[in-house]
Protein backbone atom coordinates (compact mmCIF):
# COMPACT_ATOMS: atom_id res chain seq x y z
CA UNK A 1 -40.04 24.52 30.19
CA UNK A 2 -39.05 25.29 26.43
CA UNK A 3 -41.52 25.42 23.41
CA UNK A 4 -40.61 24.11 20.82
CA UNK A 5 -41.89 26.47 18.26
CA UNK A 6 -40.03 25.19 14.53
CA UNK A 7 -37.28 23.21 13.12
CA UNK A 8 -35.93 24.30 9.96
CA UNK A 9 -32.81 22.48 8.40
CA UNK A 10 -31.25 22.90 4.84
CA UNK A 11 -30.10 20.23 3.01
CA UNK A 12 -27.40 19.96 -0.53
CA UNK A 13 -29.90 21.18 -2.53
CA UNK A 14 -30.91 18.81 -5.89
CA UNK A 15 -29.73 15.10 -4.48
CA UNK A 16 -32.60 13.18 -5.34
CA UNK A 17 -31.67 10.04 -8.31
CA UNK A 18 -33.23 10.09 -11.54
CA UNK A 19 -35.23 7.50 -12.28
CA UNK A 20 -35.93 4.71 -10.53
CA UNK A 21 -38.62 4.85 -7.31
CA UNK A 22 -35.65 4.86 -4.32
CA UNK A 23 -34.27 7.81 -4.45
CA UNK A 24 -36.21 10.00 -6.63
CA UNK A 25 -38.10 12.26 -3.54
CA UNK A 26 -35.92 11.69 -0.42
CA UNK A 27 -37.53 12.45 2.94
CA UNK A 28 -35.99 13.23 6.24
CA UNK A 29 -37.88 11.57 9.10
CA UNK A 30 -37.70 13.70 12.54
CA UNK A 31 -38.21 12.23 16.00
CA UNK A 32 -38.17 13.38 19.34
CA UNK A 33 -37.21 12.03 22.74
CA UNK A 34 -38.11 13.76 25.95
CA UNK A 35 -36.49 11.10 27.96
CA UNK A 36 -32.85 10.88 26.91
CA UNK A 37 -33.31 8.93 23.72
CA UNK A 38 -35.19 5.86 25.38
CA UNK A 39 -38.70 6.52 24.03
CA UNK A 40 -39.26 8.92 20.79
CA UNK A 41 -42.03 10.69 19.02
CA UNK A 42 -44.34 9.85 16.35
CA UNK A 43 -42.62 10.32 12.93
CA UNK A 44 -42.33 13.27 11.14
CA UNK A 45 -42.16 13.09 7.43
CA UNK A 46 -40.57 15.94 5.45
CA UNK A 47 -38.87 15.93 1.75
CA UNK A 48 -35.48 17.14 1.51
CA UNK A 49 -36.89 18.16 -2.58
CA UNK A 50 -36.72 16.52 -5.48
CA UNK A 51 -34.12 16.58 -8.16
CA UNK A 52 -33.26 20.38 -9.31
CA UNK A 53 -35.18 21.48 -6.59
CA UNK A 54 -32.41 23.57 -5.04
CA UNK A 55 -34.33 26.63 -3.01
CA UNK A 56 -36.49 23.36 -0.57
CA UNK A 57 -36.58 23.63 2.75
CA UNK A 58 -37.72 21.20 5.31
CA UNK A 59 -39.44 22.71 7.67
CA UNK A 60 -41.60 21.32 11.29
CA UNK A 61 -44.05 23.26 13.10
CA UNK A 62 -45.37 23.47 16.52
CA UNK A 63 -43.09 20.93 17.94
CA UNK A 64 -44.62 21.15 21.74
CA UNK A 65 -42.53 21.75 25.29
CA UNK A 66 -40.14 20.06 27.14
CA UNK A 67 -37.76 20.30 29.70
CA UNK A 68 -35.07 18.30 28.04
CA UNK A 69 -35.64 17.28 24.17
CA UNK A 70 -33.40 15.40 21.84
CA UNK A 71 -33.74 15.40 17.93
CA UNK A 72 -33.29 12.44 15.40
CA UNK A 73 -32.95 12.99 12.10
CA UNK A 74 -32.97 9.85 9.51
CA UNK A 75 -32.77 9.67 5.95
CA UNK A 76 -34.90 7.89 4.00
CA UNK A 77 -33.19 6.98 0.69
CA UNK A 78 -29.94 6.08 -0.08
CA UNK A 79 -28.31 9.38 -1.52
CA UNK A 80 -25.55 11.36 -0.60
CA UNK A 81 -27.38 14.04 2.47
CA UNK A 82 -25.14 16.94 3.80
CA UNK A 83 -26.74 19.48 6.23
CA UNK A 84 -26.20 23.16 5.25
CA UNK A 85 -28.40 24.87 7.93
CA UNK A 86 -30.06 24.06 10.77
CA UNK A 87 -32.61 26.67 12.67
CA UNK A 88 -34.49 26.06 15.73
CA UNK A 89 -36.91 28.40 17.08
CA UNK A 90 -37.59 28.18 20.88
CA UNK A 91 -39.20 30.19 23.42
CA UNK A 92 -38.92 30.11 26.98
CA UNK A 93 -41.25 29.30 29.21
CA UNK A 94 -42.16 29.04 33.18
CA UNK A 95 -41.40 26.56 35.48
């Protein structure tokens, strides 16, 4: 069993449009299957920062356990989203 302690990932800094309501605070939406992928999480709403925001950080806590976990990561605006980073801390467990 692993615990699933946090998820940090690092996006290109500053993509967020100007203007406009789309696009202006883009969020990255994280799910989780314990299954394989055929049933997922609640969503997970973080913002990948606004325009000129270029030190952001999304960041999940407390995550829970699983045996076997899969991530999903989904944008929520159309801009252009490159990953720079990803962390995830994880501790082992028993049985």
């Amino acid at each position: 069993m692993l615990s699933f302690n946090q998820l940090e990932m690092l996006f290109e800094p500053g993509v967020g449009l100007d203007g406009g309501v789309q696009g202006e605070d883009p969020m990255v939406l994280l799910e989780y299957s314990d299954d394989g992928g055929l049933t997922w999480s609640n969503e997970i709403w973080r913002s990948v920062g606004k325009i000129g925001k270029y030190k952001w950080r999304s960041v999940w806590n407390r995550l829970g356990s699983s045996r076997h976990r899969v991530f999903r990561v989904t944008m929520s605006d159309p801009v252009k989203w490159v990953v720079t980073g990803a962390n995830l801390e994880v501790a082992g467990g028993s049985n």
